[in-house]
Short mmCIF file of C-alpha atoms and ligand atoms in Angstrom, two decimals:
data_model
loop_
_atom_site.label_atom_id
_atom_site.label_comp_id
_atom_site.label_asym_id
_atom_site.label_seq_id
_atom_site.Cartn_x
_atom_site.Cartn_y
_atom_site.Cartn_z
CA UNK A 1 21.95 8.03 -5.86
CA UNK A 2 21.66 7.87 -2.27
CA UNK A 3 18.31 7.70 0.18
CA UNK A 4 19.93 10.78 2.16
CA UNK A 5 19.92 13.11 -1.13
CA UNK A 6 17.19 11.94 -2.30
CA UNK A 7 15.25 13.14 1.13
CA UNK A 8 17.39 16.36 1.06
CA UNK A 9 15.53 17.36 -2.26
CA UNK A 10 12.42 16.34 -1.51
CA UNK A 11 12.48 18.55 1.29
CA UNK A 12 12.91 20.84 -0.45
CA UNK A 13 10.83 20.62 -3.36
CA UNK A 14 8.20 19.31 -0.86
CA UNK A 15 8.00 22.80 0.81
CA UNK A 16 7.02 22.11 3.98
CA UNK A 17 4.01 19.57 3.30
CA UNK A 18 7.01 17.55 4.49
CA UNK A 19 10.02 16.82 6.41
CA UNK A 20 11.22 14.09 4.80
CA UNK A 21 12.42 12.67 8.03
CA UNK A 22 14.97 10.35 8.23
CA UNK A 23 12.72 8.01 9.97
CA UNK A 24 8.87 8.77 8.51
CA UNK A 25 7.01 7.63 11.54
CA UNK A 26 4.12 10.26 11.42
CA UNK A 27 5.90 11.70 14.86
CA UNK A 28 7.32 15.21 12.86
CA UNK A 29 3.78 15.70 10.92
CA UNK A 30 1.33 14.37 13.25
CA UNK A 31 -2.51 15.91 12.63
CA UNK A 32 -1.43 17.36 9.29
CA UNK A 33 -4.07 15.95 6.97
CA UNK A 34 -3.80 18.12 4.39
CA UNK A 35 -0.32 16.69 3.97
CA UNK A 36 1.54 13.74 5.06
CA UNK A 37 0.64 13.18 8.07
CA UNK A 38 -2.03 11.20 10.53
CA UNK A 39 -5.39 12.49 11.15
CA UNK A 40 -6.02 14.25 14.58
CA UNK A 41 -3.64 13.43 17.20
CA UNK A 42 -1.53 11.30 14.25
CA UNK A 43 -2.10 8.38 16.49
CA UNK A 44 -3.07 6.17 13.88
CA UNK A 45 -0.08 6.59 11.66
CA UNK A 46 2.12 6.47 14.61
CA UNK A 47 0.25 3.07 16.17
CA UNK A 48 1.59 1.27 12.62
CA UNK A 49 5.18 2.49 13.29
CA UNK A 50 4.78 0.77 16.65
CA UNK A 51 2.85 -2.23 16.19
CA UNK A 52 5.91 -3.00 14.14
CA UNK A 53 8.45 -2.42 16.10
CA UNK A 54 7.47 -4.51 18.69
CA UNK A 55 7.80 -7.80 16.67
CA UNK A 56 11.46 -9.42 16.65
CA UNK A 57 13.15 -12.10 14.82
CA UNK A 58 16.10 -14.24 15.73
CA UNK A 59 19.62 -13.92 13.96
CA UNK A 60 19.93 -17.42 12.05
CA UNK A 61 23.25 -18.04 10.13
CA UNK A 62 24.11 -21.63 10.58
CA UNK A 63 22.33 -22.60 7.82
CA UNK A 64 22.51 -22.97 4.14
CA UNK A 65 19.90 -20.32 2.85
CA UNK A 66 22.54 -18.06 0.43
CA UNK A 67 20.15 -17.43 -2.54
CA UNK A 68 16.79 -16.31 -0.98
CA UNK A 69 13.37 -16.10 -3.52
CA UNK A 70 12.05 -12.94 -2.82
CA UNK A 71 9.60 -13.60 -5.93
CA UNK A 72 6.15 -13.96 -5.14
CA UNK A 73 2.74 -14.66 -7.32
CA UNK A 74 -0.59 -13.09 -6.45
CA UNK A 75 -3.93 -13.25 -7.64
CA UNK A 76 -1.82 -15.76 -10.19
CA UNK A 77 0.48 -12.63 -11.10
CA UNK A 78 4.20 -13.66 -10.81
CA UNK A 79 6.01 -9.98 -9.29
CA UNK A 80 9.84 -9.76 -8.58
CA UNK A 81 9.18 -8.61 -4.81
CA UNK A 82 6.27 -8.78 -2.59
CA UNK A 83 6.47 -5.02 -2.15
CA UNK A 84 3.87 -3.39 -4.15
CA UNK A 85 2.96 1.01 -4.73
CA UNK A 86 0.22 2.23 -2.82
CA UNK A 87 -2.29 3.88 -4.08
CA UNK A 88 -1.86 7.73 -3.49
CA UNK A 89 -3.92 10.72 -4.81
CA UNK A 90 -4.06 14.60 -3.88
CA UNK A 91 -0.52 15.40 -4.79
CA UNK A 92 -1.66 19.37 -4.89
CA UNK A 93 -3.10 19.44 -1.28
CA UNK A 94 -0.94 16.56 0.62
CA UNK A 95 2.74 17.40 -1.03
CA UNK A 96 2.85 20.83 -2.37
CA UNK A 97 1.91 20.56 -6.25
CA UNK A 98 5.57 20.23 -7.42
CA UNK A 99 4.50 17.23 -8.79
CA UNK A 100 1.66 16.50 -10.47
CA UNK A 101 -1.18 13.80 -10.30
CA UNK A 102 -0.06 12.68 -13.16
CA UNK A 103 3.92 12.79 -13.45
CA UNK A 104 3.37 10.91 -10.40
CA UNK A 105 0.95 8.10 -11.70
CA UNK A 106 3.51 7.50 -14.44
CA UNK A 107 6.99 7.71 -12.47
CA UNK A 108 5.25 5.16 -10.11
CA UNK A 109 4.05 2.87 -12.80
CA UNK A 110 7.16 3.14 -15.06
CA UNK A 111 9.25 2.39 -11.66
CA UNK A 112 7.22 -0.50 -10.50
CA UNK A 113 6.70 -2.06 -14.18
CA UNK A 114 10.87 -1.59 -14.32
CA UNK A 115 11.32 -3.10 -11.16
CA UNK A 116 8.61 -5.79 -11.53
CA UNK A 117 6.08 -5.25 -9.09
CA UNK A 118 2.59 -3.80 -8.91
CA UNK A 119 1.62 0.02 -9.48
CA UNK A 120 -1.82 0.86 -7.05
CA UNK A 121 -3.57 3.87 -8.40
CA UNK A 122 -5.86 5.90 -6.54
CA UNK A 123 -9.33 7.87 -6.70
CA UNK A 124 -10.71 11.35 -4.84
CA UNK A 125 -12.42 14.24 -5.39
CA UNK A 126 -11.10 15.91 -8.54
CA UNK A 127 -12.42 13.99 -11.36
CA UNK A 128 -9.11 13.61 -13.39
CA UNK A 129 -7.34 11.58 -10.46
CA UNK A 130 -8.39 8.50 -11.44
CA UNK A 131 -7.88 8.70 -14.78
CA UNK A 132 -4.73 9.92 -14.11
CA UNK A 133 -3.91 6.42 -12.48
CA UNK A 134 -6.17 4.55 -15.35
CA UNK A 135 -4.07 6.25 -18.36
CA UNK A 136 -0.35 5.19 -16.69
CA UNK A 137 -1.79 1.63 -16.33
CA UNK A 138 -2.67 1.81 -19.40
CA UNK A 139 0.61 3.29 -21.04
CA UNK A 140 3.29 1.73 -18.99
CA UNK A 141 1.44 -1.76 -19.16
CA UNK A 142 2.34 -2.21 -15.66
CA UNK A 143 0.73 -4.77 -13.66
CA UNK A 144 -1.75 -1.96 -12.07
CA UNK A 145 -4.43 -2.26 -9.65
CA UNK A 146 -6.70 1.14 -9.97
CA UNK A 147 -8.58 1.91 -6.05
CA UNK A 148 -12.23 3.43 -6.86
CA UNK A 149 -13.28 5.14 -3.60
CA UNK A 150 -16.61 4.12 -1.98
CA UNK A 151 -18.83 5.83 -4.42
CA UNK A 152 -22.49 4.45 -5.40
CA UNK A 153 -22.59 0.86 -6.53
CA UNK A 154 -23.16 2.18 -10.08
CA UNK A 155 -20.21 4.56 -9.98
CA UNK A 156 -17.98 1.72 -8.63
CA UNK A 157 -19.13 -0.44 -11.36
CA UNK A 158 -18.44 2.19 -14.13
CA UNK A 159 -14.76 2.70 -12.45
CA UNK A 160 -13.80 -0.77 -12.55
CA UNK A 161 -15.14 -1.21 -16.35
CA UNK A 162 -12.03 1.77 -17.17
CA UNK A 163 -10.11 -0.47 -14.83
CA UNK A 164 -10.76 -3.67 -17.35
CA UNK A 165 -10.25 -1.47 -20.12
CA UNK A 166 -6.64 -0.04 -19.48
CA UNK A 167 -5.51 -3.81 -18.97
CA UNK A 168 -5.19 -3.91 -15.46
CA UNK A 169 -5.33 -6.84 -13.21
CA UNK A 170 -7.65 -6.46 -10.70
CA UNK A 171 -9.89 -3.50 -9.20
CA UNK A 172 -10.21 -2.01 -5.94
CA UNK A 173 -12.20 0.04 -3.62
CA UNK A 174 -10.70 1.99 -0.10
CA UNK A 175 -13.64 1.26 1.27
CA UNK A 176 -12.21 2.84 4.81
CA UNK A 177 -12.95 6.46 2.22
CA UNK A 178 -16.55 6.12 3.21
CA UNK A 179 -16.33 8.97 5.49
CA UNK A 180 -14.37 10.99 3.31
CA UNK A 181 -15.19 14.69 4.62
CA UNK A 182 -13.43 16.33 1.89
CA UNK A 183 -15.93 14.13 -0.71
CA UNK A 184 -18.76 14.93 0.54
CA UNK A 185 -18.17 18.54 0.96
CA UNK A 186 -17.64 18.43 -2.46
CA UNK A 187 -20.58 17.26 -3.28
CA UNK A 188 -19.61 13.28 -4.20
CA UNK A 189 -20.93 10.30 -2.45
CA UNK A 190 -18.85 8.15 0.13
CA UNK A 191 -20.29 5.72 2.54
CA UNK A 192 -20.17 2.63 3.78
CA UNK A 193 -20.87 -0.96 2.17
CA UNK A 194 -23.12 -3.73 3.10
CA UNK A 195 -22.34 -7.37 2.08
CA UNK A 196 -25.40 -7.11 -0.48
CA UNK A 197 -23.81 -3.80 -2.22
CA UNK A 198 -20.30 -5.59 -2.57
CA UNK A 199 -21.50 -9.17 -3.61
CA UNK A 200 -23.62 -6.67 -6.70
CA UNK A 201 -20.63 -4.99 -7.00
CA UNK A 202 -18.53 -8.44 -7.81
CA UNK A 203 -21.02 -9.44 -10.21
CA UNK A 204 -21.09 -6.64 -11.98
CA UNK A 205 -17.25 -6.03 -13.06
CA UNK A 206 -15.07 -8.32 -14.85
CA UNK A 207 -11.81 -8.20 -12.57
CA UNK A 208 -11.08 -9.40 -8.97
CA UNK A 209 -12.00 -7.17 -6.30
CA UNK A 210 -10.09 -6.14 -3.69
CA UNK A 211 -11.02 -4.44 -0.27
CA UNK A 212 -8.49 -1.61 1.17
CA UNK A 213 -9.01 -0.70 4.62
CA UNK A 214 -9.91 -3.93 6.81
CA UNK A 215 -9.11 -3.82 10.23
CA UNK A 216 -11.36 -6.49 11.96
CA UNK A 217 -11.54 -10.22 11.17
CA UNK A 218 -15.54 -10.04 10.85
CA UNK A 219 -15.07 -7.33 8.31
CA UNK A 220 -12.33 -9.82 6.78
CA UNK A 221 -15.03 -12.48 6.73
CA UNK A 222 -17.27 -10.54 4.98
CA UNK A 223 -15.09 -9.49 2.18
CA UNK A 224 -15.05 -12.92 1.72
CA UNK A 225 -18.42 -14.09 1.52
CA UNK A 226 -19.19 -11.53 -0.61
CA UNK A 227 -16.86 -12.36 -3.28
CA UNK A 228 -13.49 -10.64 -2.94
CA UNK A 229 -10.57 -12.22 -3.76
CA UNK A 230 -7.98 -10.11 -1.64
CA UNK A 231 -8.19 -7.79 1.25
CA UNK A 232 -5.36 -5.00 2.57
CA UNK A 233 -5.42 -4.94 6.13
CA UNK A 234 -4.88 -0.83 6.31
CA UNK A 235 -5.76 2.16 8.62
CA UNK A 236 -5.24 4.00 5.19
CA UNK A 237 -1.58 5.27 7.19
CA UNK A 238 -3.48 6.41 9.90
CA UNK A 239 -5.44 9.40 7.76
CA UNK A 240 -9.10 8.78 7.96
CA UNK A 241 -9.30 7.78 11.58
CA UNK A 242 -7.63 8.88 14.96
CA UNK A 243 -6.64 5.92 17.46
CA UNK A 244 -7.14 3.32 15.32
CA UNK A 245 -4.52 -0.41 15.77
CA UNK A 246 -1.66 -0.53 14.37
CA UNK A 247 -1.79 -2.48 11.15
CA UNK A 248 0.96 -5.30 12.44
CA UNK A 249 -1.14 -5.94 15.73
CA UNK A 250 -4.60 -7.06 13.90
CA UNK A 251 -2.80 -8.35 10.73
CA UNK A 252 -2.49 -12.22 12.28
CA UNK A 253 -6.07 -12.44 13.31
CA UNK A 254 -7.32 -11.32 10.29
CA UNK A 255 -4.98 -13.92 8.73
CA UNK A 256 -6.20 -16.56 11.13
CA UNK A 257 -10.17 -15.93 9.81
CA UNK A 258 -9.48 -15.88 6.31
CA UNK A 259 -5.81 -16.72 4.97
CA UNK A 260 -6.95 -20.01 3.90
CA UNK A 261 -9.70 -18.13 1.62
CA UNK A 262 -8.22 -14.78 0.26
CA UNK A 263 -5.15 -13.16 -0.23
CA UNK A 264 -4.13 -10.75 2.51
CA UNK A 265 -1.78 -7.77 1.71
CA UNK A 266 -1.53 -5.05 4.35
CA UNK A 267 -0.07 -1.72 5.11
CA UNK A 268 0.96 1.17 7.11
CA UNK A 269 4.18 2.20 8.47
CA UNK A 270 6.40 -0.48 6.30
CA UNK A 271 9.70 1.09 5.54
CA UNK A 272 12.67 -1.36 5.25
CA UNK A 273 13.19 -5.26 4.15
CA UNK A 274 12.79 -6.59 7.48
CA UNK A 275 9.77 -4.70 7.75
CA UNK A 276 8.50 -6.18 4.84
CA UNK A 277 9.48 -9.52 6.64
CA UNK A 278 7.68 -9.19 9.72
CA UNK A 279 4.57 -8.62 7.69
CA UNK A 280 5.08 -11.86 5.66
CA UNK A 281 5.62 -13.74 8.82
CA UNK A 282 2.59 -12.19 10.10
CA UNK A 283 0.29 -14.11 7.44
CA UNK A 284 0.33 -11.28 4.78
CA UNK A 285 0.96 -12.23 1.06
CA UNK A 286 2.89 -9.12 0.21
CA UNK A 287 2.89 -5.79 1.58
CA UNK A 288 2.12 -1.79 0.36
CA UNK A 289 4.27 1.06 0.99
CA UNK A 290 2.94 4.74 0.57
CA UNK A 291 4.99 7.95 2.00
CA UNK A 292 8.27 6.85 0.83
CA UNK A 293 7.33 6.61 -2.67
CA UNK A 294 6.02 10.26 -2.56
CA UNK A 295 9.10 11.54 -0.79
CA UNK A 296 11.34 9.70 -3.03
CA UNK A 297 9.30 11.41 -6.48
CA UNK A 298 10.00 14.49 -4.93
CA UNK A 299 13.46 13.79 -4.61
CA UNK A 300 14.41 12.36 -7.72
CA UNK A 301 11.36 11.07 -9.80
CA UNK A 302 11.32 7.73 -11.14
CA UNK A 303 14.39 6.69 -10.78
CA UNK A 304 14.12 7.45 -7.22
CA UNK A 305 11.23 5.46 -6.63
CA UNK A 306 12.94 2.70 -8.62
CA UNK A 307 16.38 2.90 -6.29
CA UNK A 308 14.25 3.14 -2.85
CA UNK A 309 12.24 -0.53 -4.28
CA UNK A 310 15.18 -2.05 -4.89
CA UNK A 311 16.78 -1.05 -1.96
CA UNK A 312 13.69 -2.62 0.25
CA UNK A 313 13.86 -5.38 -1.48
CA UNK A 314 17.33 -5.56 -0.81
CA UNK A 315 17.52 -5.67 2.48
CA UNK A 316 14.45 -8.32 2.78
CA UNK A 317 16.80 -10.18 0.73
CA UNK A 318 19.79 -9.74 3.25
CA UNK A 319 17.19 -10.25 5.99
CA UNK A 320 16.15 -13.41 4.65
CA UNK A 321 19.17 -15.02 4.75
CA UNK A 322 20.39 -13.77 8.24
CA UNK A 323 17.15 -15.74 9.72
CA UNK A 324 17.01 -18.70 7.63
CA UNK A 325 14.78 -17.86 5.41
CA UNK A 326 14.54 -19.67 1.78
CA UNK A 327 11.49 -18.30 0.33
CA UNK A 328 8.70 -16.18 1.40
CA UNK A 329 6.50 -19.52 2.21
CA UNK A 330 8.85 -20.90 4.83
CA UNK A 331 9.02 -17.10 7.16
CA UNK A 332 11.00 -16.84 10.30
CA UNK A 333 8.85 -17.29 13.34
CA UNK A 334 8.18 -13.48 14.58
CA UNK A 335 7.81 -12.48 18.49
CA UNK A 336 6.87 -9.78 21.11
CA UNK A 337 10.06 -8.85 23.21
CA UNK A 338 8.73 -9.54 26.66
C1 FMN B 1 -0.73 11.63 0.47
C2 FMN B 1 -1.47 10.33 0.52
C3 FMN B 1 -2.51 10.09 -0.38
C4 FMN B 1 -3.21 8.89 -0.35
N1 FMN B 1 -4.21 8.65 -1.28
C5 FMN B 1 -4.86 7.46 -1.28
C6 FMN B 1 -5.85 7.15 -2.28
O1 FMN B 1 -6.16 7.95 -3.15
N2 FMN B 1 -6.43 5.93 -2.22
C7 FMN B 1 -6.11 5.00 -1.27
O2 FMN B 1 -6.65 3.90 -1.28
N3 FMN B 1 -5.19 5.26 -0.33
C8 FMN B 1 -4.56 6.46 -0.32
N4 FMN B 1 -3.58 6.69 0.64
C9 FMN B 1 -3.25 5.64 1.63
C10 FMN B 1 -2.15 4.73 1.11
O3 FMN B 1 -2.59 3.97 0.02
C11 FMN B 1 -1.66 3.74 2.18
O4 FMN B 1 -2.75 3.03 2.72
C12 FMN B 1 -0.86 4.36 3.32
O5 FMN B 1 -0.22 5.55 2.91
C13 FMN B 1 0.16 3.33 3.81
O6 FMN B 1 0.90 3.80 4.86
P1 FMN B 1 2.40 4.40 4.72
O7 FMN B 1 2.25 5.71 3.96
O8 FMN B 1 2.77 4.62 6.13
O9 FMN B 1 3.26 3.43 3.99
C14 FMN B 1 -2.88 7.91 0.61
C15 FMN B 1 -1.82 8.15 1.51
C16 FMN B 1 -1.12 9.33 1.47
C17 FMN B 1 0.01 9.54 2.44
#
């Protein structure tokens, strides 16, 4: 298996919803939400591609780092790499329908639980989604992490009880969704939580709640007061708002309010080892990665997803020891080229 076959057939089988590009930097399918893309001008998307590549690290081999840890625990759950599945729904509209919402749950769960890392499943408008997500959890006995979207309190609540029931770990809500057009046209509620609504929501479910979509340290601050225990700092890839930051440009001030109090993950735009690296460096715990995951399903199911984890967390292995780096609690200091 190689990354550049695997993108050959899931261009094709993709049929247009996309390029599989040999870089996927949101550049080829800007505005195409439907589809891969970023929302709008694709701005969004892009901005993560760029926030990222404007951080550097220096070459480091006189040294004795050989065997790098690339293990990490979080929310006390020991995984094998700090690169976890994001969650990702609407296989029909986004990716063509060649695969469906749920082969894809369980190649992505089977991969991640053979790998050793953690399968995110996702919610949206067609009621079976995220079930589909809830039943792979629940059959692979990966460690899974289901994403309600903002729906009413008592929704949410109801959501995270079929979380707790398929054995999951923790529960979480993309609360950026809350202006989900494409929900409320179809008739479901979306919006917007206050602190009040999410502290009732924590004391109503049984797992630890985690908040997709910060972007602002005061928004960090209040997903901590209110009771969550981990926060991904995400522009949800750039598809529910034009011109937002890139994720890797508000990631250490986020990390700077509430690091000592949460866990931080974060996405957007991460797409090789010393990617991942960067974003460790940066203050996050472990990181999400999204497009790749679909591409490489569509281009050779499970196994694919399994060979492009593995090869990420290869090369954050090879990057760790060309800068030093023992473990992921002892990073390589990170800096803007001037
Ligand atoms: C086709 C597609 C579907 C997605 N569906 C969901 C979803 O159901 N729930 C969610 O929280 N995020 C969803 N996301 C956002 C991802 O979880 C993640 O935040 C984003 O894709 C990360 O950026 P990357 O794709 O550049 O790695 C989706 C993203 C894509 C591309």
């Amino acid at each position: 298996m190689n990354w550049n076959e695997i993108r050959e057939k899931a261009r094709q089988n993709m049929k247009g919803y996309c390029r599989a590009c040999k870089r996927c930097d949101g550049i080829a399918c800007a505005g195409e939400v439907p589809g891969m893309g970023g929302t709008g001008t694709g701005n969004g998307f892009i901005a993560n591609i760029e926030a990222l590549d404007k951080w550097k690290v220096k070459l480091k081999t006189l040294h004795d780092v050989l065997k790098p840890d690339i293990d990490t625990i979080f929310l006390g759950h020991k995984v094998n790499m700090p690169i976890f599945a994001a969650p990702m729904t609407g296989l029909k509209g986004n990716a063509g329908g060649y695969i469906t919402e749920r082969e894809y749950a369980m190649m992505a769960a089977e991969a991640c639980k053979s790998v050793g890392t953690i399968y995110m499943s996702g919610d949206a408008n067609d009621p079976d989604m995220y079930p589909a997500g809830i039943d792979a959890i629940k059959n692979t006995k990966v460690f899974g992490i289901p994403f309600s979207k903002p729906r009413t309190v008592a929704e949410i609540i109801e959501k995270a009880r079929m979380a707790k029931e398929s054995g999951a770990i923790a529960f979480g809500i993309d609360v950026d969704g809350a202006g989900l057009i494409m929900m409320i046209r179809s008739g479901q509620f979306v919006g917007p939580k206050s602190k009040k609504e999410i502290k009732k929501i924590v004391n109503n479910i049984e797992l630890p709640l985690i908040l997709k979509g910060i972007m602002t340290p005061e928004e960090a601050e209040i997903a901590a007061e209110a009771g969550a225990k981990a926060i991904v700092v995400s522009n949800h890839g750039g598809r529910v708002l034009d011109f937002t930051d890139g994720t890797a440009d508000v990631l250490p001030e986020i990390v700077k309010a509430v690091g000592d109090k949460i866990e931080v993950l974060v996405d957007g735009g991460i797409r090789s080892g010393i990617d991942v690296l960067k974003m460790i460096s940066l203050g996050a715990k472990a990181v999400l990665i999204g497009r790749p995951l679909l591409i490489a399903a569509h281009g050779g199911g499970k196994e694919a997803i399994e060979f492009y984890l593995k090869k990420v967390a290869d090369e954050l292995y090879q990057a760790m020891i060309l800068t030093g780096c023992k473990n992921l609690k002892n990073t390589p200091e990170v800096y803007r080229a001037s």
